[in-house]
Amino acid sequence: MARITLDHIRHAYGANPVSESDYALREVDHEWNDGGAYALLGPSGCGKTTLLNIISGLLQPSHGRILFDGRDVTELSTQARNIAQVFQFPVVYDTMTVYDNLAFPLRNRHVPEAEVDRRVREMLEIIDLSGMAKRKAQRLTADQKQKISLGRGLVRNDVNAILFDEPLTVIDPHMKWVLRSQLKRLHKQFGFTMVYVTHDQTEALTFADKVVVMYEGQIVQIGTPAELFEKPRHTFVGYFIGSPGMNVMPARISGNRVSIGSESIELDNAPRIGGDERIELGIRPEFIRFAREGLKVKINRIEDIGRRKIVRAEFEGRPIAIVASEDVEIPAEPRIVFDPARINVYADSWRVGEEA
Ligand code: ADP
Ligand code: MG
Protein backbone atom coordinates (compact mmCIF):
# COMPACT_ATOMS: atom_id res chain seq x y z
CA MET A 1 0.00 0.00 0.00
CA ALA A 2 1.16 3.51 -0.54
CA ARG A 3 1.03 7.07 0.66
CA ILE A 4 -0.12 9.15 -2.30
CA THR A 5 1.21 12.66 -2.83
CA LEU A 6 -0.57 14.96 -5.26
CA ASP A 7 2.04 17.62 -5.88
CA HIS A 8 0.50 20.78 -7.39
CA ILE A 9 -1.65 18.90 -9.88
CA ARG A 10 -3.54 20.84 -12.52
CA HIS A 11 -5.29 19.49 -15.54
CA ALA A 12 -6.87 20.96 -18.66
CA TYR A 13 -8.33 18.76 -21.40
CA GLY A 14 -8.03 21.52 -24.02
CA ALA A 15 -4.71 22.40 -25.65
CA ASN A 16 -4.34 26.05 -24.67
CA PRO A 17 -5.93 26.74 -21.31
CA VAL A 18 -6.15 30.45 -20.61
CA SER A 19 -8.50 31.08 -17.70
CA GLU A 20 -9.12 29.06 -14.54
CA SER A 21 -12.37 27.77 -16.00
CA ASP A 22 -10.41 25.96 -18.74
CA TYR A 23 -9.02 23.64 -16.06
CA ALA A 24 -10.95 20.53 -15.08
CA LEU A 25 -8.62 20.45 -12.06
CA ARG A 26 -7.44 23.81 -10.81
CA GLU A 27 -4.85 22.99 -8.18
CA VAL A 28 -4.71 19.88 -6.10
CA ASP A 29 -1.91 19.71 -3.58
CA HIS A 30 -2.41 17.09 -0.89
CA GLU A 31 -0.99 14.02 0.69
CA TRP A 32 -3.15 10.98 1.31
CA ASN A 33 -2.07 8.57 3.99
CA ASP A 34 -1.08 5.02 3.42
CA GLY A 35 -3.95 2.69 4.21
CA GLY A 36 -6.59 5.41 4.40
CA ALA A 37 -10.13 5.06 3.11
CA TYR A 38 -10.92 8.22 1.20
CA ALA A 39 -14.14 9.22 -0.49
CA LEU A 40 -14.03 11.80 -3.26
CA LEU A 41 -17.36 13.57 -3.06
CA GLY A 42 -18.78 16.27 -5.27
CA PRO A 43 -21.42 17.06 -7.88
CA SER A 44 -21.25 15.80 -11.44
CA GLY A 45 -18.58 17.58 -13.48
CA CYS A 46 -16.46 18.80 -10.53
CA GLY A 47 -13.40 16.75 -11.57
CA LYS A 48 -13.64 13.52 -9.54
CA THR A 49 -13.01 11.13 -12.43
CA THR A 50 -10.27 13.38 -13.77
CA LEU A 51 -8.44 13.24 -10.45
CA LEU A 52 -8.95 9.49 -10.09
CA ASN A 53 -7.61 8.83 -13.59
CA ILE A 54 -4.58 10.99 -12.84
CA ILE A 55 -3.88 8.91 -9.73
CA SER A 56 -4.25 5.65 -11.62
CA GLY A 57 -2.20 6.78 -14.60
CA LEU A 58 -4.93 6.66 -17.25
CA LEU A 59 -4.43 10.39 -17.60
CA GLN A 60 -1.28 12.52 -17.50
CA PRO A 61 -1.80 15.81 -15.64
CA SER A 62 -0.97 19.01 -17.52
CA HIS A 63 1.03 20.19 -14.47
CA GLY A 64 2.36 18.69 -11.29
CA ARG A 65 3.55 15.28 -10.10
CA ILE A 66 2.15 12.15 -8.44
CA LEU A 67 4.27 10.34 -5.89
CA PHE A 68 3.72 6.96 -4.25
CA ASP A 69 5.66 6.69 -1.01
CA GLY A 70 7.77 9.60 -2.14
CA ARG A 71 8.64 8.05 -5.54
CA ASP A 72 7.63 10.01 -8.65
CA VAL A 73 5.23 7.85 -10.70
CA THR A 74 3.88 10.62 -12.95
CA GLU A 75 5.28 9.00 -16.09
CA LEU A 76 4.34 5.44 -15.15
CA SER A 77 1.44 3.40 -16.58
CA THR A 78 -1.41 2.13 -14.43
CA GLN A 79 0.11 -1.30 -14.48
CA ALA A 80 3.51 -0.05 -13.40
CA ARG A 81 1.84 1.93 -10.62
CA ASN A 82 0.24 -1.31 -9.48
CA ILE A 83 -3.22 0.10 -9.04
CA ALA A 84 -6.57 -1.63 -9.26
CA GLN A 85 -9.41 0.50 -10.61
CA VAL A 86 -13.11 -0.25 -10.68
CA PHE A 87 -15.19 1.85 -13.05
CA GLN A 88 -18.78 3.05 -13.00
CA PHE A 89 -19.82 0.44 -15.55
CA PRO A 90 -18.71 -3.18 -15.58
CA VAL A 91 -15.58 -4.23 -17.42
CA VAL A 92 -15.57 -8.03 -17.66
CA TYR A 93 -14.37 -10.66 -20.09
CA ASP A 94 -17.69 -11.90 -21.49
CA THR A 95 -16.38 -15.16 -22.86
CA MET A 96 -14.71 -16.18 -19.60
CA THR A 97 -16.49 -17.74 -16.67
CA VAL A 98 -17.12 -15.75 -13.52
CA TYR A 99 -14.39 -17.76 -11.82
CA ASP A 100 -11.83 -17.10 -14.56
CA ASN A 101 -12.64 -13.40 -14.58
CA LEU A 102 -11.71 -13.22 -10.91
CA ALA A 103 -8.67 -15.46 -11.36
CA PHE A 104 -7.36 -13.40 -14.27
CA PRO A 105 -5.50 -10.65 -12.37
CA LEU A 106 -3.88 -13.28 -10.13
CA ARG A 107 -2.85 -15.66 -12.93
CA ASN A 108 -1.50 -12.63 -14.76
CA ARG A 109 0.86 -12.12 -11.86
CA HIS A 110 1.79 -15.82 -11.70
CA VAL A 111 0.17 -16.45 -8.35
CA PRO A 112 0.30 -20.25 -7.64
CA GLU A 113 -2.94 -21.95 -8.70
CA ALA A 114 -3.81 -23.20 -5.20
CA GLU A 115 -3.61 -19.66 -3.90
CA VAL A 116 -5.64 -18.40 -6.89
CA ASP A 117 -8.34 -20.91 -6.05
CA ARG A 118 -8.43 -19.92 -2.39
CA ARG A 119 -8.67 -16.21 -3.13
CA VAL A 120 -11.22 -16.56 -5.94
CA ARG A 121 -13.51 -18.66 -3.76
CA GLU A 122 -13.25 -16.17 -0.95
CA MET A 123 -14.08 -13.31 -3.34
CA LEU A 124 -17.02 -15.25 -4.81
CA GLU A 125 -18.44 -15.41 -1.29
CA ILE A 126 -17.95 -11.72 -0.70
CA ILE A 127 -19.69 -10.67 -3.90
CA ASP A 128 -22.32 -13.36 -3.43
CA LEU A 129 -21.75 -15.14 -6.76
CA SER A 130 -20.51 -18.53 -5.52
CA GLY A 131 -23.39 -20.28 -7.23
CA MET A 132 -22.43 -18.80 -10.58
CA ALA A 133 -18.71 -19.52 -10.64
CA LYS A 134 -18.91 -21.68 -13.76
CA ARG A 135 -21.24 -19.44 -15.77
CA LYS A 136 -19.98 -17.36 -18.65
CA ALA A 137 -19.99 -13.69 -17.70
CA GLN A 138 -21.86 -12.85 -20.90
CA ARG A 139 -25.22 -14.05 -19.60
CA LEU A 140 -25.14 -12.14 -16.35
CA THR A 141 -27.09 -9.02 -15.47
CA ALA A 142 -25.40 -5.60 -15.27
CA ASP A 143 -25.24 -5.66 -11.49
CA GLN A 144 -23.78 -9.17 -11.42
CA LYS A 145 -21.17 -8.05 -13.92
CA GLN A 146 -20.38 -5.06 -11.77
CA LYS A 147 -19.87 -7.34 -8.80
CA ILE A 148 -17.31 -9.22 -10.88
CA SER A 149 -15.56 -5.93 -11.65
CA LEU A 150 -15.46 -5.17 -7.94
CA GLY A 151 -14.17 -8.65 -7.21
CA ARG A 152 -11.44 -8.28 -9.82
CA GLY A 153 -10.35 -5.05 -8.16
CA LEU A 154 -10.30 -6.60 -4.71
CA VAL A 155 -8.88 -10.05 -5.39
CA ARG A 156 -5.26 -8.93 -5.45
CA ASN A 157 -3.63 -8.10 -2.16
CA ASP A 158 -0.42 -6.57 -3.50
CA VAL A 159 -1.79 -3.36 -4.99
CA ASN A 160 -0.63 0.12 -4.03
CA ALA A 161 -4.19 1.41 -3.99
CA ILE A 162 -7.68 0.49 -5.14
CA LEU A 163 -9.68 3.19 -6.87
CA PHE A 164 -13.43 3.06 -7.30
CA ASP A 165 -15.30 5.41 -9.62
CA GLU A 166 -18.96 5.43 -8.58
CA PRO A 167 -18.91 1.63 -8.67
CA LEU A 168 -22.37 1.03 -7.25
CA THR A 169 -24.35 3.05 -9.80
CA VAL A 170 -25.80 -0.03 -11.47
CA ILE A 171 -26.30 -2.02 -8.27
CA ASP A 172 -29.73 -2.25 -6.67
CA PRO A 173 -30.20 -0.30 -3.40
CA HIS A 174 -30.15 -3.24 -0.98
CA MET A 175 -27.07 -4.81 -2.55
CA LYS A 176 -25.43 -1.37 -2.54
CA TRP A 177 -25.63 -1.32 1.20
CA VAL A 178 -24.27 -4.86 1.48
CA LEU A 179 -21.35 -4.22 -0.87
CA ARG A 180 -20.46 -0.96 0.82
CA SER A 181 -20.27 -2.72 4.17
CA GLN A 182 -18.13 -5.45 2.59
CA LEU A 183 -15.76 -2.84 1.19
CA LYS A 184 -15.46 -1.27 4.58
CA ARG A 185 -14.75 -4.63 6.18
CA LEU A 186 -12.13 -5.51 3.56
CA HIS A 187 -10.50 -2.16 4.12
CA LYS A 188 -10.23 -2.84 7.84
CA GLN A 189 -8.92 -6.34 7.22
CA PHE A 190 -6.29 -5.57 4.58
CA GLY A 191 -5.59 -1.87 5.06
CA PHE A 192 -5.62 -1.00 1.34
CA THR A 193 -5.37 2.64 0.43
CA MET A 194 -8.83 3.11 -1.05
CA VAL A 195 -10.19 6.04 -2.98
CA TYR A 196 -13.90 5.90 -3.60
CA VAL A 197 -15.61 8.40 -5.89
CA THR A 198 -19.26 9.23 -5.35
CA HIS A 199 -21.71 12.11 -5.67
CA ASP A 200 -23.79 10.66 -2.83
CA GLN A 201 -23.02 12.08 0.61
CA THR A 202 -24.48 9.10 2.48
CA GLU A 203 -22.24 6.76 0.54
CA ALA A 204 -19.19 8.94 1.20
CA LEU A 205 -19.89 9.49 4.87
CA THR A 206 -20.53 5.83 5.62
CA PHE A 207 -17.60 4.49 3.65
CA ALA A 208 -14.71 6.79 4.36
CA ASP A 209 -12.54 7.85 7.29
CA LYS A 210 -11.74 10.97 5.33
CA VAL A 211 -14.04 12.65 2.86
CA VAL A 212 -12.49 14.79 0.15
CA VAL A 213 -15.06 17.32 -1.03
CA MET A 214 -14.56 18.67 -4.55
CA TYR A 215 -16.20 21.66 -6.17
CA GLU A 216 -15.44 23.21 -9.54
CA GLY A 217 -12.11 21.48 -10.04
CA GLN A 218 -10.82 22.09 -6.53
CA ILE A 219 -10.61 20.19 -3.30
CA VAL A 220 -12.48 22.46 -0.91
CA GLN A 221 -12.11 20.33 2.21
CA ILE A 222 -10.70 17.05 3.43
CA GLY A 223 -12.17 16.01 6.72
CA THR A 224 -13.92 13.45 8.83
CA PRO A 225 -17.71 13.39 8.48
CA ALA A 226 -17.93 15.26 11.80
CA GLU A 227 -15.51 17.98 10.67
CA LEU A 228 -17.45 18.51 7.45
CA PHE A 229 -20.63 18.81 9.40
CA GLU A 230 -19.36 21.07 12.18
CA LYS A 231 -16.85 23.27 10.42
CA PRO A 232 -17.40 23.40 6.68
CA ARG A 233 -14.36 25.21 5.29
CA HIS A 234 -16.29 26.46 2.27
CA THR A 235 -19.95 27.41 1.96
CA PHE A 236 -20.30 24.72 -0.72
CA VAL A 237 -19.43 22.02 1.85
CA GLY A 238 -22.10 23.52 4.08
CA TYR A 239 -24.75 23.26 1.35
CA PHE A 240 -23.68 19.90 0.02
CA ILE A 241 -23.27 17.98 3.28
CA GLY A 242 -26.33 17.69 5.46
CA SER A 243 -29.95 17.43 4.68
CA PRO A 244 -31.10 20.11 4.51
CA GLY A 245 -27.75 21.83 4.07
CA MET A 246 -26.35 24.68 6.11
CA ASN A 247 -28.17 28.02 6.06
CA VAL A 248 -25.88 30.66 4.60
CA MET A 249 -26.94 34.28 4.83
CA PRO A 250 -25.29 37.52 3.81
CA ALA A 251 -24.33 39.63 6.81
CA ARG A 252 -22.04 42.39 8.01
CA ILE A 253 -19.60 42.05 10.84
CA SER A 254 -18.26 44.73 13.13
CA GLY A 255 -16.30 43.56 16.13
CA ASN A 256 -18.43 40.94 17.85
CA ARG A 257 -21.68 42.06 16.26
CA VAL A 258 -23.12 40.57 13.13
CA SER A 259 -26.08 42.14 11.41
CA ILE A 260 -28.33 40.25 9.09
CA GLY A 261 -30.79 42.64 7.47
CA SER A 262 -32.42 44.61 10.29
CA GLU A 263 -31.52 42.04 12.97
CA SER A 264 -28.25 41.59 14.77
CA ILE A 265 -26.60 39.06 17.03
CA GLU A 266 -23.50 38.86 19.18
CA LEU A 267 -20.83 36.24 18.43
CA ASP A 268 -18.87 34.39 21.11
CA ASN A 269 -15.69 33.97 19.15
CA ALA A 270 -15.86 36.54 16.39
CA PRO A 271 -13.05 36.18 13.87
CA ARG A 272 -10.88 39.26 13.70
CA ILE A 273 -11.94 40.97 10.51
CA GLY A 274 -11.75 44.72 9.80
CA GLY A 275 -14.70 46.97 10.68
CA ASP A 276 -18.06 46.59 8.95
CA GLU A 277 -17.11 43.91 6.45
CA ARG A 278 -19.47 41.94 4.26
CA ILE A 279 -19.45 38.29 5.27
CA GLU A 280 -21.70 35.28 5.18
CA LEU A 281 -22.97 33.63 8.28
CA GLY A 282 -23.48 29.86 8.24
CA ILE A 283 -25.65 27.98 10.68
CA ARG A 284 -26.87 24.42 10.32
CA PRO A 285 -30.63 23.83 10.66
CA GLU A 286 -29.89 21.48 13.58
CA PHE A 287 -28.34 24.31 15.60
CA ILE A 288 -31.26 26.71 15.49
CA ARG A 289 -33.95 26.52 18.13
CA PHE A 290 -37.20 28.27 18.90
CA ALA A 291 -37.12 30.62 21.89
CA ARG A 292 -39.16 33.27 23.62
CA GLU A 293 -36.57 35.93 22.86
CA GLY A 294 -34.85 35.89 19.52
CA LEU A 295 -34.98 36.61 15.82
CA LYS A 296 -38.38 36.87 14.16
CA VAL A 297 -39.21 34.37 11.44
CA LYS A 298 -42.25 33.61 9.31
CA ILE A 299 -43.06 29.94 8.84
CA ASN A 300 -43.92 28.71 5.38
CA ARG A 301 -44.09 24.96 5.73
CA ILE A 302 -43.35 22.10 8.12
CA GLU A 303 -42.11 18.73 6.86
CA ASP A 304 -42.35 15.73 9.15
CA ILE A 305 -39.43 13.37 8.79
CA GLY A 306 -39.98 10.77 11.49
CA ARG A 307 -38.63 11.90 14.82
CA ARG A 308 -37.68 15.31 13.55
CA LYS A 309 -39.34 18.01 11.56
CA ILE A 310 -37.90 20.45 9.08
CA VAL A 311 -39.37 23.88 9.46
CA ARG A 312 -39.11 25.97 6.29
CA ALA A 313 -39.25 29.59 7.27
CA GLU A 314 -38.37 33.06 6.10
CA PHE A 315 -35.85 35.22 7.93
CA GLU A 316 -35.11 38.77 6.80
CA GLY A 317 -36.62 38.03 3.41
CA ARG A 318 -34.66 34.82 2.80
CA PRO A 319 -35.47 31.16 3.25
CA ILE A 320 -34.11 29.45 6.33
CA ALA A 321 -34.41 25.81 7.43
CA ILE A 322 -34.72 24.77 11.05
CA VAL A 323 -34.62 21.20 12.30
CA ALA A 324 -36.62 20.56 15.47
CA SER A 325 -37.53 17.36 17.23
CA GLU A 326 -41.08 16.15 16.66
CA ASP A 327 -42.33 17.21 20.09
CA VAL A 328 -41.30 20.84 19.75
CA GLU A 329 -44.29 23.18 19.64
CA ILE A 330 -44.00 25.86 17.01
CA PRO A 331 -45.16 29.12 18.61
CA ALA A 332 -47.71 31.40 16.92
CA GLU A 333 -45.19 34.22 16.75
CA PRO A 334 -42.03 32.23 16.26
CA ARG A 335 -38.60 33.50 17.21
CA ILE A 336 -35.34 31.66 16.84
CA VAL A 337 -31.83 31.66 18.28
CA PHE A 338 -28.63 30.35 16.77
CA ASP A 339 -26.37 28.25 18.98
CA PRO A 340 -23.44 30.70 19.23
CA ALA A 341 -20.84 27.92 19.33
CA ARG A 342 -22.12 26.58 16.02
CA ILE A 343 -22.00 29.71 13.93
CA ASN A 344 -19.48 29.79 11.09
CA VAL A 345 -18.33 32.98 9.41
CA TYR A 346 -17.37 33.05 5.72
CA ALA A 347 -15.58 35.66 3.64
CA ASP A 348 -15.54 35.05 -0.15
CA SER A 349 -17.10 31.65 0.58
CA TRP A 350 -14.16 30.48 2.76
CA ARG A 351 -14.44 30.02 6.50
CA VAL A 352 -12.61 32.55 8.65
CA GLY A 353 -11.57 32.24 12.27
CA GLU A 354 -9.57 29.76 14.37
CA GLU A 355 -8.00 26.95 12.34
CA ALA A 356 -10.27 27.89 9.44
P1 ADP B 1 -16.91 14.14 -12.43
O1 ADP B 1 -16.28 12.79 -12.47
O2 ADP B 1 -16.78 14.83 -11.10
O3 ADP B 1 -18.33 14.13 -12.89
P2 ADP B 1 -15.08 14.77 -14.60
O4 ADP B 1 -13.71 14.62 -14.01
O5 ADP B 1 -15.57 13.67 -15.44
O6 ADP B 1 -16.11 15.11 -13.43
O7 ADP B 1 -15.12 16.11 -15.46
C1 ADP B 1 -14.58 17.35 -15.00
C2 ADP B 1 -14.69 18.37 -16.14
O8 ADP B 1 -13.86 17.98 -17.22
C3 ADP B 1 -16.09 18.50 -16.71
O9 ADP B 1 -16.30 19.85 -17.04
C4 ADP B 1 -16.05 17.64 -17.94
O10 ADP B 1 -16.95 18.11 -18.91
C5 ADP B 1 -14.61 17.80 -18.42
N1 ADP B 1 -14.12 16.58 -19.09
C6 ADP B 1 -14.09 15.33 -18.58
N2 ADP B 1 -13.53 14.46 -19.46
C7 ADP B 1 -13.21 15.16 -20.55
C8 ADP B 1 -12.60 14.85 -21.80
N3 ADP B 1 -12.20 13.60 -22.08
N4 ADP B 1 -12.41 15.86 -22.68
C9 ADP B 1 -12.80 17.13 -22.40
N5 ADP B 1 -13.38 17.49 -21.25
C10 ADP B 1 -13.58 16.54 -20.32
MG1 MG C 1 -17.12 10.93 -12.94
XYZ file of C-alpha atoms and ligand atoms in Angstrom:
384
model
C 0.000 0.000 0.000
C 1.160 3.512 -0.545
C 1.029 7.067 0.656
C -0.124 9.149 -2.297
C 1.212 12.663 -2.830
C -0.570 14.956 -5.262
C 2.041 17.620 -5.882
C 0.495 20.775 -7.391
C -1.649 18.899 -9.877
C -3.538 20.840 -12.524
C -5.293 19.486 -15.544
C -6.871 20.961 -18.663
C -8.330 18.760 -21.401
C -8.031 21.516 -24.024
C -4.709 22.404 -25.654
C -4.343 26.049 -24.675
C -5.927 26.736 -21.309
C -6.150 30.449 -20.609
C -8.500 31.082 -17.704
C -9.118 29.062 -14.535
C -12.372 27.766 -15.996
C -10.405 25.956 -18.745
C -9.015 23.642 -16.063
C -10.948 20.530 -15.078
C -8.621 20.445 -12.060
C -7.435 23.806 -10.814
C -4.851 22.994 -8.183
C -4.713 19.884 -6.097
C -1.914 19.712 -3.575
C -2.405 17.090 -0.893
C -0.985 14.019 0.691
C -3.153 10.980 1.306
C -2.073 8.574 3.986
C -1.077 5.019 3.421
C -3.953 2.688 4.207
C -6.588 5.410 4.402
C -10.132 5.056 3.114
C -10.918 8.220 1.204
C -14.137 9.222 -0.494
C -14.030 11.802 -3.264
C -17.358 13.574 -3.055
C -18.780 16.266 -5.274
C -21.419 17.064 -7.885
C -21.251 15.802 -11.437
C -18.577 17.578 -13.477
C -16.458 18.795 -10.532
C -13.403 16.747 -11.566
C -13.641 13.523 -9.541
C -13.013 11.128 -12.433
C -10.268 13.377 -13.771
C -8.441 13.239 -10.447
C -8.946 9.492 -10.090
C -7.605 8.831 -13.587
C -4.582 10.986 -12.841
C -3.885 8.913 -9.725
C -4.254 5.649 -11.622
C -2.196 6.784 -14.596
C -4.929 6.658 -17.246
C -4.435 10.394 -17.605
C -1.281 12.524 -17.498
C -1.796 15.807 -15.644
C -0.974 19.014 -17.519
C 1.026 20.191 -14.472
C 2.363 18.687 -11.289
C 3.552 15.279 -10.100
C 2.145 12.151 -8.436
C 4.269 10.338 -5.893
C 3.720 6.960 -4.255
C 5.665 6.686 -1.010
C 7.772 9.600 -2.143
C 8.635 8.051 -5.536
C 7.634 10.008 -8.647
C 5.232 7.851 -10.702
C 3.875 10.616 -12.948
C 5.282 8.996 -16.086
C 4.339 5.436 -15.153
C 1.444 3.404 -16.581
C -1.415 2.134 -14.428
C 0.107 -1.304 -14.479
C 3.513 -0.054 -13.396
C 1.840 1.927 -10.621
C 0.241 -1.307 -9.481
C -3.219 0.101 -9.038
C -6.571 -1.626 -9.258
C -9.406 0.503 -10.613
C -13.113 -0.254 -10.679
C -15.189 1.854 -13.055
C -18.778 3.052 -13.001
C -19.816 0.443 -15.551
C -18.706 -3.178 -15.576
C -15.580 -4.231 -17.417
C -15.568 -8.032 -17.655
C -14.367 -10.658 -20.093
C -17.685 -11.898 -21.487
C -16.379 -15.164 -22.857
C -14.713 -16.176 -19.596
C -16.494 -17.739 -16.666
C -17.119 -15.749 -13.523
C -14.386 -17.761 -11.820
C -11.827 -17.105 -14.561
C -12.640 -13.402 -14.577
C -11.707 -13.216 -10.909
C -8.670 -15.456 -11.355
C -7.359 -13.398 -14.274
C -5.499 -10.645 -12.374
C -3.877 -13.279 -10.133
C -2.846 -15.657 -12.925
C -1.496 -12.631 -14.758
C 0.863 -12.122 -11.856
C 1.786 -15.824 -11.704
C 0.172 -16.454 -8.346
C 0.297 -20.253 -7.645
C -2.945 -21.950 -8.704
C -3.812 -23.203 -5.197
C -3.606 -19.656 -3.903
C -5.645 -18.404 -6.889
C -8.336 -20.911 -6.047
C -8.432 -19.925 -2.392
C -8.672 -16.210 -3.133
C -11.216 -16.557 -5.938
C -13.512 -18.660 -3.763
C -13.248 -16.165 -0.955
C -14.076 -13.312 -3.336
C -17.015 -15.246 -4.806
C -18.444 -15.415 -1.288
C -17.947 -11.724 -0.701
C -19.693 -10.674 -3.896
C -22.323 -13.361 -3.430
C -21.751 -15.145 -6.756
C -20.509 -18.533 -5.515
C -23.389 -20.277 -7.226
C -22.434 -18.795 -10.583
C -18.707 -19.522 -10.635
C -18.906 -21.684 -13.760
C -21.236 -19.440 -15.767
C -19.980 -17.361 -18.652
C -19.990 -13.690 -17.696
C -21.865 -12.853 -20.904
C -25.219 -14.051 -19.598
C -25.143 -12.140 -16.352
C -27.093 -9.015 -15.469
C -25.397 -5.605 -15.269
C -25.240 -5.661 -11.493
C -23.783 -9.170 -11.416
C -21.165 -8.046 -13.922
C -20.381 -5.059 -11.769
C -19.871 -7.344 -8.800
C -17.306 -9.220 -10.883
C -15.561 -5.933 -11.651
C -15.460 -5.167 -7.943
C -14.175 -8.653 -7.209
C -11.444 -8.285 -9.820
C -10.349 -5.048 -8.164
C -10.299 -6.595 -4.712
C -8.880 -10.049 -5.393
C -5.260 -8.930 -5.451
C -3.628 -8.103 -2.163
C -0.417 -6.571 -3.496
C -1.795 -3.361 -4.988
C -0.633 0.124 -4.025
C -4.194 1.410 -3.989
C -7.684 0.495 -5.137
C -9.679 3.189 -6.874
C -13.432 3.058 -7.303
C -15.303 5.408 -9.617
C -18.964 5.431 -8.580
C -18.915 1.626 -8.669
C -22.368 1.027 -7.254
C -24.353 3.053 -9.804
C -25.800 -0.034 -11.474
C -26.295 -2.019 -8.265
C -29.727 -2.245 -6.668
C -30.195 -0.303 -3.397
C -30.146 -3.236 -0.979
C -27.071 -4.815 -2.554
C -25.431 -1.370 -2.538
C -25.629 -1.320 1.196
C -24.270 -4.862 1.478
C -21.351 -4.221 -0.868
C -20.464 -0.963 0.816
C -20.274 -2.722 4.173
C -18.132 -5.446 2.594
C -15.758 -2.839 1.190
C -15.458 -1.269 4.582
C -14.750 -4.626 6.176
C -12.133 -5.514 3.558
C -10.504 -2.164 4.120
C -10.232 -2.845 7.844
C -8.922 -6.343 7.224
C -6.290 -5.567 4.580
C -5.587 -1.871 5.062
C -5.617 -1.001 1.344
C -5.371 2.642 0.434
C -8.828 3.109 -1.051
C -10.193 6.038 -2.981
C -13.901 5.899 -3.598
C -15.613 8.398 -5.893
C -19.256 9.232 -5.347
C -21.714 12.109 -5.669
C -23.791 10.663 -2.827
C -23.017 12.081 0.607
C -24.482 9.101 2.476
C -22.240 6.763 0.544
C -19.191 8.940 1.202
C -19.893 9.489 4.865
C -20.532 5.830 5.624
C -17.603 4.489 3.649
C -14.706 6.790 4.363
C -12.539 7.848 7.288
C -11.736 10.974 5.334
C -14.040 12.649 2.865
C -12.485 14.795 0.150
C -15.056 17.321 -1.030
C -14.563 18.668 -4.549
C -16.196 21.655 -6.168
C -15.437 23.211 -9.543
C -12.109 21.481 -10.035
C -10.821 22.089 -6.535
C -10.615 20.187 -3.295
C -12.479 22.463 -0.913
C -12.109 20.334 2.213
C -10.700 17.049 3.431
C -12.169 16.006 6.723
C -13.923 13.445 8.834
C -17.708 13.389 8.484
C -17.931 15.261 11.803
C -15.514 17.977 10.670
C -17.448 18.506 7.446
C -20.632 18.812 9.405
C -19.364 21.070 12.177
C -16.854 23.267 10.418
C -17.404 23.403 6.683
C -14.359 25.212 5.287
C -16.295 26.460 2.272
C -19.949 27.406 1.962
C -20.296 24.716 -0.722
C -19.432 22.021 1.853
C -22.104 23.518 4.080
C -24.749 23.256 1.354
C -23.679 19.899 0.022
C -23.270 17.978 3.282
C -26.325 17.695 5.464
C -29.953 17.432 4.684
C -31.101 20.112 4.506
C -27.750 21.831 4.069
C -26.348 24.681 6.114
C -28.168 28.016 6.063
C -25.884 30.656 4.597
C -26.937 34.279 4.834
C -25.292 37.523 3.814
C -24.332 39.629 6.814
C -22.038 42.388 8.013
C -19.602 42.047 10.841
C -18.261 44.731 13.129
C -16.305 43.558 16.130
C -18.433 40.937 17.847
C -21.679 42.056 16.255
C -23.121 40.570 13.133
C -26.081 42.142 11.414
C -28.333 40.248 9.086
C -30.790 42.645 7.468
C -32.416 44.610 10.286
C -31.518 42.038 12.968
C -28.255 41.595 14.769
C -26.595 39.063 17.026
C -23.503 38.858 19.185
C -20.826 36.239 18.426
C -18.873 34.390 21.115
C -15.686 33.975 19.147
C -15.865 36.535 16.394
C -13.053 36.181 13.873
C -10.880 39.264 13.698
C -11.945 40.969 10.512
C -11.754 44.716 9.805
C -14.699 46.965 10.680
C -18.061 46.594 8.949
C -17.109 43.910 6.449
C -19.470 41.938 4.263
C -19.449 38.293 5.267
C -21.704 35.284 5.177
C -22.972 33.629 8.275
C -23.476 29.862 8.238
C -25.646 27.980 10.678
C -26.871 24.419 10.316
C -30.634 23.831 10.657
C -29.890 21.479 13.580
C -28.336 24.313 15.597
C -31.264 26.707 15.489
C -33.954 26.519 18.132
C -37.203 28.275 18.897
C -37.124 30.617 21.886
C -39.155 33.272 23.616
C -36.570 35.932 22.861
C -34.853 35.890 19.517
C -34.984 36.606 15.820
C -38.375 36.867 14.160
C -39.212 34.368 11.438
C -42.246 33.606 9.315
C -43.056 29.944 8.841
C -43.924 28.706 5.377
C -44.085 24.960 5.731
C -43.348 22.100 8.119
C -42.106 18.730 6.862
C -42.353 15.731 9.154
C -39.425 13.369 8.786
C -39.982 10.774 11.486
C -38.633 11.895 14.817
C -37.677 15.307 13.554
C -39.340 18.009 11.564
C -37.897 20.445 9.085
C -39.373 23.880 9.464
C -39.110 25.974 6.295
C -39.251 29.595 7.274
C -38.365 33.063 6.105
C -35.851 35.215 7.926
C -35.110 38.770 6.804
C -36.625 38.029 3.415
C -34.659 34.821 2.802
C -35.471 31.165 3.252
C -34.106 29.450 6.333
C -34.414 25.814 7.427
C -34.721 24.774 11.045
C -34.624 21.198 12.303
C -36.616 20.561 15.466
C -37.532 17.358 17.235
C -41.083 16.148 16.655
C -42.327 17.209 20.095
C -41.299 20.844 19.753
C -44.294 23.181 19.641
C -43.995 25.859 17.007
C -45.159 29.121 18.613
C -47.706 31.398 16.916
C -45.189 34.222 16.748
C -42.031 32.235 16.259
C -38.604 33.501 17.213
C -35.342 31.661 16.841
C -31.833 31.657 18.278
C -28.625 30.353 16.767
C -26.370 28.253 18.985
C -23.438 30.701 19.234
C -20.839 27.924 19.329
C -22.122 26.577 16.019
C -21.996 29.705 13.935
C -19.484 29.785 11.089
C -18.331 32.980 9.408
C -17.366 33.051 5.722
C -15.581 35.659 3.635
C -15.543 35.051 -0.148
C -17.102 31.645 0.578
C -14.164 30.483 2.764
C -14.443 30.021 6.497
C -12.608 32.551 8.652
C -11.571 32.242 12.267
C -9.573 29.760 14.368
C -7.999 26.954 12.345
C -10.274 27.887 9.435
P -16.910 14.141 -12.435
O -16.284 12.791 -12.465
O -16.783 14.828 -11.100
O -18.334 14.134 -12.890
P -15.076 14.773 -14.597
O -13.710 14.621 -14.011
O -15.570 13.669 -15.442
O -16.115 15.113 -13.426
O -15.122 16.111 -15.459
C -14.581 17.348 -15.004
C -14.690 18.367 -16.142
O -13.856 17.981 -17.225
C -16.092 18.502 -16.713
O -16.301 19.851 -17.038
C -16.054 17.635 -17.945
O -16.951 18.106 -18.912
C -14.607 17.795 -18.421
N -14.118 16.575 -19.090
C -14.088 15.331 -18.578
N -13.535 14.459 -19.460
C -13.213 15.165 -20.552
C -12.598 14.853 -21.803
N -12.202 13.600 -22.083
N -12.414 15.860 -22.684
C -12.796 17.135 -22.404
N -13.377 17.492 -21.247
C -13.576 16.544 -20.317
Mg -17.119 10.931 -12.942
